[in-house]
PDB file of C-alpha atoms in Angstrom:
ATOM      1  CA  UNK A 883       0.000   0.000   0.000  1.00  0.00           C
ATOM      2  CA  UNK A 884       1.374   3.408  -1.107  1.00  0.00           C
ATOM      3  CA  UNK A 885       1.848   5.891   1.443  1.00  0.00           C
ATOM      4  CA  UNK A 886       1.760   9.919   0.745  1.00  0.00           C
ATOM      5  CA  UNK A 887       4.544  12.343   1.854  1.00  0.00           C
ATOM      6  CA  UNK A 888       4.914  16.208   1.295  1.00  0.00           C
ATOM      7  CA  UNK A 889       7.743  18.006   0.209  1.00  0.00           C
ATOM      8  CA  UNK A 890       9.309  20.350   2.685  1.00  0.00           C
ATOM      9  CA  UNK A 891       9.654  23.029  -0.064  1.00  0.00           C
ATOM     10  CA  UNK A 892       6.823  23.025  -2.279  1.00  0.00           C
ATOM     11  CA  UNK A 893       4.767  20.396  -0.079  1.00  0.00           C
ATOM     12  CA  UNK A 894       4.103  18.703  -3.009  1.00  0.00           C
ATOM     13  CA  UNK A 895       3.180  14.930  -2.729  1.00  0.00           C
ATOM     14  CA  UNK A 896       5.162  11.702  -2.617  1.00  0.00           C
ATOM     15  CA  UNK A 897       4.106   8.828  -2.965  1.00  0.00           C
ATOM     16  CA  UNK A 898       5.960   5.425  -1.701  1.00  0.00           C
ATOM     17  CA  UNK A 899       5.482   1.761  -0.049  1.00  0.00           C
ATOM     18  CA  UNK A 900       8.371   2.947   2.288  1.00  0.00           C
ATOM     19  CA  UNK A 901       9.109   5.614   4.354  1.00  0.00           C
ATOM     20  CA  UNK A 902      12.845   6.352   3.249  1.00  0.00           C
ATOM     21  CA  UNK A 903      13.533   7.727  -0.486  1.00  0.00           C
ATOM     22  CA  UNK A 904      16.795   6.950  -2.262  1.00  0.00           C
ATOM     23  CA  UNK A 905      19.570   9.344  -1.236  1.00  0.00           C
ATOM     24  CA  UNK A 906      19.469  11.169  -4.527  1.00  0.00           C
ATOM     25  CA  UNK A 907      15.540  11.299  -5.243  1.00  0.00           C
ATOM     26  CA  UNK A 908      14.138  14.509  -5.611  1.00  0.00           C
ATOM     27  CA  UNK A 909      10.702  16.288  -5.477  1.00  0.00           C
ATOM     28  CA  UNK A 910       9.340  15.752  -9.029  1.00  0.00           C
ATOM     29  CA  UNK A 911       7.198  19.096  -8.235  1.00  0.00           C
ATOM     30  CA  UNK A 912       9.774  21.505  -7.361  1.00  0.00           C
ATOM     31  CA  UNK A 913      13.163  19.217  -7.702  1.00  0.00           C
ATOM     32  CA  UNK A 914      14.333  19.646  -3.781  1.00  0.00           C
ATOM     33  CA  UNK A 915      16.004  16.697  -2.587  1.00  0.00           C
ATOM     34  CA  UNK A 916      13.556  14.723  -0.482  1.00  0.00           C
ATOM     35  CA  UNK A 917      16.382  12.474   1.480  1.00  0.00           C
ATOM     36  CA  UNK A 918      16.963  15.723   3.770  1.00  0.00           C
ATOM     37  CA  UNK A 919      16.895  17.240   7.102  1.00  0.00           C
ATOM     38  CA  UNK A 920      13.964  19.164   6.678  1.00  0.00           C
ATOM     39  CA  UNK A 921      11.641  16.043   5.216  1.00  0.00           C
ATOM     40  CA  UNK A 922      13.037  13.651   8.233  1.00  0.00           C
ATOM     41  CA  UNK A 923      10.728  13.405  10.931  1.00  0.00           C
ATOM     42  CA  UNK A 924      13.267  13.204  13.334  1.00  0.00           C
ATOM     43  CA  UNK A 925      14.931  16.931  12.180  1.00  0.00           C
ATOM     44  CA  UNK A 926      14.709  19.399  15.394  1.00  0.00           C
ATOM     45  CA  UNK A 927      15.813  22.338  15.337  1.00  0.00           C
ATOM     46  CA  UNK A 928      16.376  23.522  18.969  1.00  0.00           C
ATOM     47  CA  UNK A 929      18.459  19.801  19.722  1.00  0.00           C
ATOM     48  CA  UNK A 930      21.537  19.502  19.433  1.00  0.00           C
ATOM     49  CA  UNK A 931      23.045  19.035  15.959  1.00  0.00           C
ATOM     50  CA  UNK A 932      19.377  19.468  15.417  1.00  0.00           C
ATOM     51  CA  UNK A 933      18.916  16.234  15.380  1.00  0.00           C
ATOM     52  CA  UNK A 934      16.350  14.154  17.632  1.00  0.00           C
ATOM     53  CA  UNK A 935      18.346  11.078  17.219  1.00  0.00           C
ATOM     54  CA  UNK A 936      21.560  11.331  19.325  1.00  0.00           C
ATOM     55  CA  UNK A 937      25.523  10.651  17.804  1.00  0.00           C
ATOM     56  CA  UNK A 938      24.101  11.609  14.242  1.00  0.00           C
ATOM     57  CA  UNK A 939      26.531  12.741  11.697  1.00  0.00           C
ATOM     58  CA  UNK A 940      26.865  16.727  11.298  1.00  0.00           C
ATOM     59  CA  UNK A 941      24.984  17.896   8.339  1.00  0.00           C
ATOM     60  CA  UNK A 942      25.784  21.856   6.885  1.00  0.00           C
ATOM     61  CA  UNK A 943      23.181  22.123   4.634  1.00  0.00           C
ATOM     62  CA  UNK A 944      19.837  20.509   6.139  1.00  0.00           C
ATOM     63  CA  UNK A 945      17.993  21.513   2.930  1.00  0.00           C
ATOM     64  CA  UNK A 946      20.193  19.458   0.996  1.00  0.00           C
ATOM     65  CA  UNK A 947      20.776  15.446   0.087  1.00  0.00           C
ATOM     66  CA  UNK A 948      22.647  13.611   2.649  1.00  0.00           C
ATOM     67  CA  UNK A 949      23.380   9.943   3.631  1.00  0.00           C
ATOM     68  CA  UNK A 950      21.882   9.542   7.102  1.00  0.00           C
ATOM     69  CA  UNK A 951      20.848   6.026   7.624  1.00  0.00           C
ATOM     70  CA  UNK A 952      18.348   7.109  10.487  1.00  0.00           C
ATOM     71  CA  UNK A 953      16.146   8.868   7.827  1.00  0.00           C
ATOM     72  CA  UNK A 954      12.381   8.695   8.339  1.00  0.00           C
ATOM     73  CA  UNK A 955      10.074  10.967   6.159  1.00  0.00           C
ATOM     74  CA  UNK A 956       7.880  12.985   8.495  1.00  0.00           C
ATOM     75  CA  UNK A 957       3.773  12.290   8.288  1.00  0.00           C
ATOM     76  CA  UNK A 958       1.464  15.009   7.380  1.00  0.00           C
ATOM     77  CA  UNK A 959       1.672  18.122   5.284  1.00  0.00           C
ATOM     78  CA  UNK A 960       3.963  20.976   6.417  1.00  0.00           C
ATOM     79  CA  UNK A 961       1.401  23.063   7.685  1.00  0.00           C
ATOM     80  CA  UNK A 962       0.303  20.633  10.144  1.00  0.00           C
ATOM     81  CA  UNK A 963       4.057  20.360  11.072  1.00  0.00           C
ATOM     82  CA  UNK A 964       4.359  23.629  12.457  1.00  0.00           C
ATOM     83  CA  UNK A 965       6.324  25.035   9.483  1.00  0.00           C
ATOM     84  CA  UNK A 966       5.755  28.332  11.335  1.00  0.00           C
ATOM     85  CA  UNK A 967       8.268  31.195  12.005  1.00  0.00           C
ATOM     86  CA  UNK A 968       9.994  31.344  14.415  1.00  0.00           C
ATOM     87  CA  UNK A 969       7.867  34.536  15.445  1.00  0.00           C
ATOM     88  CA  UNK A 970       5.158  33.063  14.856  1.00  0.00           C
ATOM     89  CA  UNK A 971       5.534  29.859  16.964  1.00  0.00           C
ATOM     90  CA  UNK A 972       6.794  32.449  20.389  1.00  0.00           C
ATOM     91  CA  UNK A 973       3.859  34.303  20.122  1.00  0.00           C
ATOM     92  CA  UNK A 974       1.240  31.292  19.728  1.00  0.00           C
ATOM     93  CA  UNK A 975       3.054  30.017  23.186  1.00  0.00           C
ATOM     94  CA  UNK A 976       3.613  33.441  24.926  1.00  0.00           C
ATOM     95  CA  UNK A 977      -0.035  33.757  24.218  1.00  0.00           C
ATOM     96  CA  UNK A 978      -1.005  30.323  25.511  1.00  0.00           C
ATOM     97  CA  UNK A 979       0.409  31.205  28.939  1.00  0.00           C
ATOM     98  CA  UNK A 980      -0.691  34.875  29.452  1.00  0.00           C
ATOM     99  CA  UNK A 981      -3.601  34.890  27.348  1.00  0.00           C
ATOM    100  CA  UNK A 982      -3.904  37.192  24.602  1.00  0.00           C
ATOM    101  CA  UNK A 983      -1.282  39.553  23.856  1.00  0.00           C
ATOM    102  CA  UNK A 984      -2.656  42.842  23.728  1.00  0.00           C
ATOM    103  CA  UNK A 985      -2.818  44.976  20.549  1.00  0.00           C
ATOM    104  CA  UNK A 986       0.461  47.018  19.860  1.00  0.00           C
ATOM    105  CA  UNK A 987       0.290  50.966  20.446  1.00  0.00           C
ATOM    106  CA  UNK A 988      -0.319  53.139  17.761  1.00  0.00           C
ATOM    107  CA  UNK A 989       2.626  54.530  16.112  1.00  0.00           C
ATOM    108  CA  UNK A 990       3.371  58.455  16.325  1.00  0.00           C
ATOM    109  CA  UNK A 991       5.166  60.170  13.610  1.00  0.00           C
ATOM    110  CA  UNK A 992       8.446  61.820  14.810  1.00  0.00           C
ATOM    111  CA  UNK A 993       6.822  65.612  14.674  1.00  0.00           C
ATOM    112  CA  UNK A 994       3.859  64.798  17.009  1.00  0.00           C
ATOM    113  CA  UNK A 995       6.295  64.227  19.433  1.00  0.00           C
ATOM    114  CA  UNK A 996       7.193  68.039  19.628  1.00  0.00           C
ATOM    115  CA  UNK A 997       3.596  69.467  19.592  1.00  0.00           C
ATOM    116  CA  UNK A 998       1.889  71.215  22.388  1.00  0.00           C
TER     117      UNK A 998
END
């Protein structure tokens, strides 16, 4: 039975009876290379070597093919990933434990600053 993966690029879809492409396959929709980093679903940014997996080789470019043998593509699309900024993904949580975050003041122009 074929399975569907997304693309971390273009999330375009990828179908496979297996979980692991070949080192050098690439996205047919947008021609990323799909044996990343990014597409693993053990990539993690804030660990170290950003890597969930401990002892894992360093890789430079996590966007780009490498040889990991630990490789797993991730399930779901991106969005349901959290392929948020990094903004985006503070705020959500700083939100979560104070409640809302209230609106930002209005901003002044430099010469109402000098008015009476």
């Amino acid at each position: 039975m074929k399975r569907v993966f997304y693309c971390h690029k273009c999330a375009g879809h990828w179908e496979n009876d297996t979980a692991r492409p070949g080192f050098k396959e690439i996205c047919t929709h947008c021609g990323a290379y799909l044996h990343c980093c990014k597409n693993c679903r053990f990539h993690l940014p804030t660990a170290h070597n950003q890597c969930y997996i401990p002892d894992t080789e360093y890789v430079a470019d996590r966007k780009g093919l490498n040889f990991c043998e630990e490789f797993e593509f991730r399930s779901g699309t991106p969005e349901q990933d959290g392929q948020k900024g990094q903004r985006e993904q503070a705020s959500e949580k700083f939100a979560g434990l104070f409640g809302e975050l209230p609106d930002p003041p209005a901003k002044t122009s430099f010469d109402d600053l000098f008015r009476d």
